[in-house]
Short mmCIF file of C-alpha atoms in Angstrom, two decimals:
data_model
loop_
_atom_site.label_atom_id
_atom_site.label_comp_id
_atom_site.label_asym_id
_atom_site.label_seq_id
_atom_site.Cartn_x
_atom_site.Cartn_y
_atom_site.Cartn_z
CA MET A 6 140.89 124.22 125.24
CA ALA A 7 138.15 125.75 123.12
CA ASP A 8 136.33 127.97 125.43
CA GLU A 9 133.04 126.48 127.07
CA LYS A 10 131.33 129.49 126.92
CA ALA A 11 131.61 129.80 123.23
CA VAL A 12 130.28 125.37 122.66
CA ILE A 13 127.59 126.42 124.18
CA TYR A 14 127.10 129.69 122.16
CA GLU A 15 127.35 127.24 119.19
CA THR A 16 125.52 124.84 120.75
CA LYS A 17 122.49 127.56 120.72
CA GLU A 18 122.62 128.70 117.29
CA GLU A 19 122.56 125.45 115.99
CA ALA A 20 119.16 124.74 117.45
CA GLN A 21 117.80 127.85 116.59
CA TYR A 22 119.63 127.63 113.03
CA ASP A 23 117.55 124.16 112.94
CA GLU A 24 114.32 125.47 113.91
CA THR A 25 113.98 128.37 111.62
CA ALA A 26 115.37 125.69 108.68
CA LYS A 27 112.44 123.47 109.58
CA LEU A 28 109.49 126.33 109.93
CA LEU A 29 110.86 127.81 106.73
CA LEU A 30 110.80 124.05 104.96
CA ALA A 31 107.56 123.55 106.55
CA GLN A 32 105.93 126.44 104.51
CA LYS A 33 103.40 125.13 101.24
CA PRO A 34 105.96 126.11 98.13
CA PHE A 35 108.46 124.30 98.98
CA LEU A 36 107.52 121.54 100.06
CA ALA A 37 104.92 121.86 97.26
CA ASN A 38 108.30 122.32 95.12
CA ILE A 39 110.32 118.64 96.68
CA LEU A 40 107.09 116.52 96.15
CA VAL A 41 107.12 117.17 92.89
CA HIS A 42 110.95 116.05 92.30
CA THR A 43 110.32 113.08 95.29
CA VAL A 44 106.78 111.72 95.18
CA LYS A 45 105.76 109.25 91.86
CA GLU A 46 102.28 110.98 91.94
CA PHE A 47 102.76 114.40 91.94
CA MET A 48 105.91 114.39 89.31
CA GLY A 49 105.53 116.49 86.15
CA MET A 50 102.76 118.91 87.87
CA ALA A 51 103.11 122.24 88.35
CA PRO A 52 104.09 123.42 92.14
CA SER A 53 102.05 125.19 92.54
CA ALA A 54 98.97 122.79 91.46
CA VAL A 55 100.54 120.55 93.93
CA GLU A 56 100.90 123.07 96.38
CA GLU A 57 96.22 123.19 96.25
CA LEU A 58 96.36 119.69 97.19
CA ILE A 59 98.32 120.32 100.39
CA GLU A 60 96.44 119.19 103.17
CA GLY A 61 95.43 122.01 106.02
CA GLU A 62 98.01 125.28 106.64
CA PRO A 63 101.61 124.14 108.40
CA TYR A 64 102.17 125.06 112.06
CA VAL A 65 104.35 123.61 114.40
CA SER A 66 103.63 119.99 115.94
CA ARG A 67 105.12 117.32 117.49
CA ILE A 68 104.60 114.16 116.48
CA PRO A 69 106.76 111.23 118.22
CA VAL A 70 108.47 108.08 116.45
CA ASP A 71 108.31 105.98 119.13
CA PRO A 72 105.81 102.79 119.03
CA GLY A 73 102.61 104.01 121.42
CA PHE A 74 102.91 107.18 120.36
CA THR A 75 102.60 108.36 116.26
CA ASN A 76 99.29 107.65 116.75
CA GLY A 77 98.32 110.31 119.51
CA GLY A 78 100.38 112.82 117.81
CA PHE A 79 98.42 113.35 114.48
CA SER A 80 95.25 115.38 114.13
CA ASP A 81 93.21 114.59 110.98
CA GLU A 82 91.57 118.12 111.72
CA PRO A 83 92.38 119.80 108.35
CA LYS A 84 94.49 122.52 109.42
CA GLN A 85 97.21 120.12 111.13
CA ILE A 86 99.37 119.18 108.81
CA THR A 87 103.54 119.72 110.49
CA GLY A 88 105.06 118.29 112.59
CA MET A 89 108.98 119.36 113.93
CA ASN A 90 110.54 118.96 117.28
CA ASN A 91 113.56 120.21 118.95
CA GLU A 92 116.70 118.83 118.57
CA ASN A 93 117.13 119.86 123.07
CA ASN A 94 114.23 118.34 123.85
CA VAL A 95 114.66 115.05 122.19
CA ARG A 96 118.55 114.59 123.58
CA LYS A 97 116.56 115.24 127.31
CA GLU A 98 112.93 113.66 126.82
CA GLY A 99 115.07 110.25 125.02
CA VAL A 100 111.61 110.61 123.10
CA VAL A 101 112.61 110.88 118.77
CA TYR A 102 109.61 113.54 117.29
CA PHE A 103 109.82 113.68 113.16
CA ASP A 104 110.47 116.31 112.01
CA ILE A 105 107.81 117.16 109.34
CA VAL A 106 104.55 115.15 108.74
CA PHE A 107 101.27 116.03 106.38
CA TYR A 108 98.92 114.85 104.10
CA VAL A 109 98.67 115.61 100.71
CA ASN A 110 95.86 114.74 98.26
CA THR A 111 96.36 112.65 94.68
CA ALA A 112 95.24 114.94 91.45
CA ASP A 113 92.17 112.14 91.54
CA GLY A 114 90.73 113.52 95.00
CA LEU A 115 90.75 109.08 95.37
CA SER A 116 93.18 109.10 97.79
CA LYS A 117 95.87 110.38 99.74
CA VAL A 118 99.75 110.23 100.67
CA ILE A 119 101.16 110.16 103.34
CA ILE A 120 104.73 112.95 103.46
CA ASN A 121 107.22 112.90 105.72
CA ILE A 122 110.22 114.66 105.20
CA GLU A 123 113.53 115.10 107.60
CA ALA A 124 116.23 117.77 107.19
CA GLN A 125 119.67 116.76 108.65
CA LYS A 126 123.02 118.94 108.88
CA ASP A 127 125.03 115.74 108.60
CA GLU A 128 124.51 112.56 107.15
CA PRO A 129 125.02 110.04 110.47
CA VAL A 130 127.73 108.47 111.04
CA LYS A 131 126.95 105.76 113.11
CA TYR A 132 124.59 104.47 111.01
CA ASP A 133 123.19 104.64 107.29
CA VAL A 134 120.51 106.90 106.72
CA GLU A 135 118.88 105.44 104.46
CA MET A 136 117.98 102.38 107.25
CA ARG A 137 116.36 105.21 110.02
CA GLY A 138 114.15 106.28 106.62
CA LEU A 139 112.77 102.96 106.35
CA PHE A 140 112.34 102.54 110.59
CA TYR A 141 110.77 106.13 109.60
CA ALA A 142 108.10 105.04 106.75
CA ILE A 143 107.63 101.61 108.32
CA ARG A 144 106.40 103.62 111.83
CA GLU A 145 104.73 106.14 109.58
CA ILE A 146 102.17 103.07 108.57
CA SER A 147 101.86 100.76 111.09
CA SER A 148 100.50 104.36 113.05
CA GLN A 149 98.20 104.60 110.58
CA MET A 150 95.85 101.83 112.56
CA ASP A 151 92.85 103.12 114.30
CA ARG A 152 93.01 106.19 112.53
CA LYS A 153 92.86 105.34 108.57
CA PHE A 154 92.15 101.68 109.09
CA SER A 155 90.52 100.29 111.16
CA GLY A 156 90.04 95.91 112.03
CA GLN A 157 91.14 93.59 109.20
CA ASN A 158 91.06 96.45 106.42
CA TYR A 159 94.79 96.88 105.75
CA ASN A 160 93.95 98.32 101.27
CA ASP A 161 92.88 100.27 103.19
CA ILE A 162 96.39 101.74 103.89
CA LYS A 163 98.20 105.26 102.75
CA LYS A 164 101.02 105.87 100.67
CA VAL A 165 103.81 106.69 102.88
CA TYR A 166 106.89 109.51 101.59
CA SER A 167 109.87 109.50 103.70
CA ILE A 168 112.21 112.34 102.52
CA TRP A 169 115.38 112.57 103.69
CA ILE A 170 118.22 115.87 103.44
CA CYS A 171 121.41 115.15 104.00
CA MET A 172 123.65 118.16 103.76
CA ASN A 173 127.51 118.71 103.39
CA GLU A 174 127.88 116.02 101.12
CA PRO A 175 130.67 115.47 98.96
CA GLU A 176 128.64 115.59 95.98
CA ASN A 177 124.85 115.67 94.76
CA THR A 178 122.66 112.70 94.55
CA LEU A 179 119.46 111.64 94.54
CA GLU A 180 117.62 107.79 95.19
CA LYS A 181 114.73 106.03 96.26
CA ILE A 182 113.82 103.16 97.95
CA TYR A 183 110.80 100.71 98.16
CA LEU A 184 109.43 98.01 97.80
CA THR A 185 109.20 95.21 95.05
CA LYS A 186 107.70 92.44 94.11
CA GLU A 187 108.87 88.75 92.40
CA ASP A 188 106.78 86.13 91.22
CA LEU A 189 108.66 83.25 91.70
CA ILE A 190 106.49 79.56 90.75
CA GLY A 191 102.89 81.32 88.88
CA HIS A 192 101.84 85.43 88.61
CA SER A 193 100.87 87.30 92.28
CA ARG A 194 97.19 89.39 92.03
CA TRP A 195 98.34 91.29 94.02
CA LYS A 196 98.47 94.82 92.29
CA ASP A 197 101.03 98.30 92.68
CA MET A 198 100.26 98.37 96.26
CA TYR A 199 104.37 97.85 96.86
CA GLU A 200 105.17 101.35 96.37
CA ILE A 201 103.17 101.31 99.74
CA VAL A 202 106.27 102.28 101.45
CA ASN A 203 109.06 104.90 99.76
CA VAL A 204 112.13 106.18 101.06
CA VAL A 205 113.79 109.16 99.03
CA ILE A 206 117.29 110.35 99.78
CA VAL A 207 118.80 113.85 99.26
CA ARG A 208 122.22 114.24 99.30
CA LEU A 209 122.97 118.17 98.76
CA GLY A 210 126.51 118.92 98.26
CA LYS A 211 128.43 121.85 99.93
CA MET A 212 127.94 124.18 97.05
CA LEU A 213 125.70 125.54 94.68
CA ASP A 214 124.94 123.34 91.56
CA LYS A 215 125.31 124.74 88.25
CA GLU A 216 122.98 122.14 86.36
CA LYS A 217 119.99 124.22 85.92
CA ASP A 218 117.60 120.93 85.48
CA HIS A 219 119.04 120.01 88.56
CA GLU A 220 115.78 121.44 89.93
CA LEU A 221 115.45 120.16 93.29
CA HIS A 222 119.26 120.02 94.31
CA ARG A 223 119.36 124.12 93.75
CA LEU A 224 116.82 124.59 95.24
CA LEU A 225 117.67 123.26 98.37
CA GLY A 226 121.23 125.30 97.83
CA ALA A 227 119.12 127.96 97.44
CA LEU A 228 117.62 128.07 100.97
CA PHE A 229 120.58 125.66 103.37
CA LEU A 230 123.98 126.65 101.30
CA PRO A 231 126.11 128.88 103.34
CA GLU A 232 127.48 130.40 99.97
CA MET A 233 124.53 132.70 99.05
CA THR A 234 123.59 136.34 100.89
CA ALA A 235 120.38 136.02 102.30
CA GLY A 236 119.62 138.90 98.93
CA GLU A 237 121.23 136.22 96.81
CA LYS A 238 118.69 133.72 97.57
CA ASN A 239 115.74 135.36 98.14
CA GLU A 240 116.29 136.95 94.40
CA MET A 241 116.32 132.57 92.68
CA LEU A 242 114.02 131.66 94.55
CA GLU A 243 111.95 134.19 93.02
CA GLU A 244 113.34 133.98 89.84
CA GLU A 245 113.47 130.35 89.58
CA PHE A 246 111.12 129.12 91.65
CA HIS A 247 109.00 131.90 91.39
CA ILE A 248 108.56 131.72 95.22
CA GLN A 249 107.30 135.20 96.80
CA MET A 250 110.20 135.52 99.14
CA GLU A 251 108.13 138.17 101.86
CA GLY A 252 106.77 138.41 105.22
CA ASP A 253 107.60 135.48 107.67
CA ARG A 254 109.45 133.59 104.61
CA LYS A 255 111.64 136.62 103.98
CA GLU A 256 112.92 137.39 107.55
CA MET A 257 113.15 133.51 108.48
CA LEU A 258 115.68 133.06 104.95
CA LYS A 259 117.37 136.05 107.07
CA ILE A 260 117.58 134.31 110.62
CA MET A 261 118.93 131.20 108.76
CA CYS A 262 122.04 133.38 107.15
CA ASN A 263 122.64 135.30 110.02
CA LEU A 264 122.81 132.54 111.96
CA SER A 265 124.59 130.01 109.74
CA GLN A 266 127.87 132.94 109.28
CA GLY A 267 127.90 133.26 113.20
CA ILE A 268 128.50 128.73 113.26
CA LYS A 269 130.74 129.08 110.40
CA GLU A 270 132.67 131.79 112.17
CA GLN A 271 132.41 130.05 115.85
CA GLY A 272 133.62 127.45 114.17
CA ILE A 273 136.41 129.01 112.63
CA GLU A 274 137.75 129.61 116.10
CA GLN A 275 137.07 126.70 117.41
CA GLY A 276 139.08 125.08 115.27
CA LEU A 277 142.06 127.85 115.07
CA GLU A 278 142.53 127.05 118.97
CA GLN A 279 142.18 123.21 118.41
CA GLY A 280 144.84 123.15 115.34
CA LEU A 281 147.59 125.49 117.84
CA GLU A 282 146.91 123.49 120.63
CA GLN A 283 148.16 120.05 118.72
CA GLY A 284 151.09 122.41 117.82
CA LEU A 285 150.39 120.96 113.56
CA GLU A 286 153.69 121.94 111.34
CA ARG A 287 151.57 122.85 108.69
CA GLY A 288 150.73 126.52 108.80
CA LEU A 289 147.24 127.94 109.80
CA GLU A 290 145.64 126.16 107.27
CA LYS A 291 145.94 123.02 107.48
CA GLY A 292 145.09 123.84 111.27
CA LEU A 293 142.16 124.69 110.69
CA GLU A 294 141.03 122.10 108.17
CA GLN A 295 142.28 119.89 110.57
CA GLY A 296 140.44 121.19 113.52
CA LEU A 297 137.12 121.82 111.65
CA GLU A 298 137.11 117.72 110.71
CA GLN A 299 138.86 116.10 113.38
CA GLY A 300 135.63 115.59 115.65
CA ARG A 301 134.15 113.55 112.49
CA ARG A 302 136.89 111.31 112.47
CA PHE A 303 137.03 110.69 116.05
CA GLU A 304 133.73 109.35 115.87
CA ILE A 305 134.53 107.27 113.24
CA PHE A 306 137.23 106.01 114.46
CA THR A 307 135.85 104.85 118.08
CA SER A 308 133.43 103.48 116.23
CA VAL A 309 135.16 101.15 114.42
CA GLN A 310 137.64 99.97 117.31
CA GLU A 311 134.57 99.73 119.16
CA GLY A 312 133.48 97.00 117.01
CA ASP A 313 130.47 99.63 115.52
CA TYR A 314 131.89 99.35 112.29
CA SER A 315 134.21 97.81 109.70
CA ILE A 316 137.10 98.98 108.86
CA GLU A 317 136.27 99.22 105.09
CA ARG A 318 132.86 100.92 106.58
CA GLY A 319 134.82 103.75 108.07
CA ALA A 320 137.42 104.04 105.08
CA GLN A 321 134.34 104.42 103.19
CA LYS A 322 132.45 107.52 105.35
CA MET A 323 136.19 108.95 105.69
CA HIS A 324 136.26 108.26 101.51
CA LEU A 325 139.86 106.78 101.52
CA SER A 326 140.93 103.25 100.97
CA VAL A 327 140.79 100.58 103.79
CA ALA A 328 145.11 101.40 103.64
CA GLU A 329 144.60 104.49 104.11
CA PHE A 330 141.84 104.29 107.12
CA THR A 331 144.09 102.09 109.10
CA ARG A 332 147.32 103.91 108.80
CA GLN A 333 145.39 107.46 110.28
CA MET A 334 144.01 105.64 112.51
CA THR A 335 146.50 103.78 113.76
CA SER A 336 148.65 107.09 113.87
CA ALA A 337 145.62 108.65 116.22
CA GLY A 338 146.39 106.17 118.82
CA TYR A 339 143.49 104.28 117.60
CA LYS A 340 143.61 100.29 117.92
CA VAL A 341 142.34 98.37 114.53
CA PRO A 342 140.36 95.04 115.15
CA VAL A 343 141.63 92.38 113.97
CA ASN A 344 139.12 90.21 112.79
CA THR A 345 136.10 93.32 111.55
#
């Protein structure tokens, strides 16, 4: 079996990586570059101009998602715009926190937009990230009571964007989910406020996007993909995105690169051990690959077996046909439900 100490070591490294990644992502130049590609009010603007519209100086704070807690976690003081979470603490406390939350003034100065950004190392297995994004956005709406509006002044509700960055995906994608209106009889007098709730899902592939016009994915790739060295990342961020990589910003990126390499090496070691324990006959390379992927496969099989997923949904998650998914699930010793 894999060394228990090695598993604990990897968990600590991953937690440190997560914390550093969110601190780096919360820096204004990166936030501004994300906003110009995802938020309607800022599309077409220069990131440097949007950066000036972000309220306050980013710093670490905790904004609970749970009903009854979100209001108290916010501060409308200009300096507080960011909320971070520590995944280990979340699991122990049973409380979920927004990764990053901040306010941005619109260019005309007449309104504000509330932005929530969430970073996920892998897309969740047991639920669709779109549904969690909607939940987070709606929580940001309801938490504005007595903070952004009071009584029945519902027209004072601020527009909300919940932006999710999912890594290690099969390909680069970008999608937006928002409310829409359909007049069934007559014409409604309601204006454009149906865009009050917005969810953006950014899926980041495992390789750097070569298309120069895919700026958002190239920016996020330079931050998070392990295929580039710290020096290459710094050079790309400075030359392509005109972001000065110096001081704490440069140091945090270096730390992330070192931690990413450590996690990768530890994963290779564990995958090799697991592959050898299972007596794989396809050689070292196949054993390593299956050792690294088997945890995700078994989690999907378990979800289907327990009825959390249909067979079709499980097959979709593993990018397999239903027939092949059923065969693999049966071969792994799991029971395929008759009716799913």
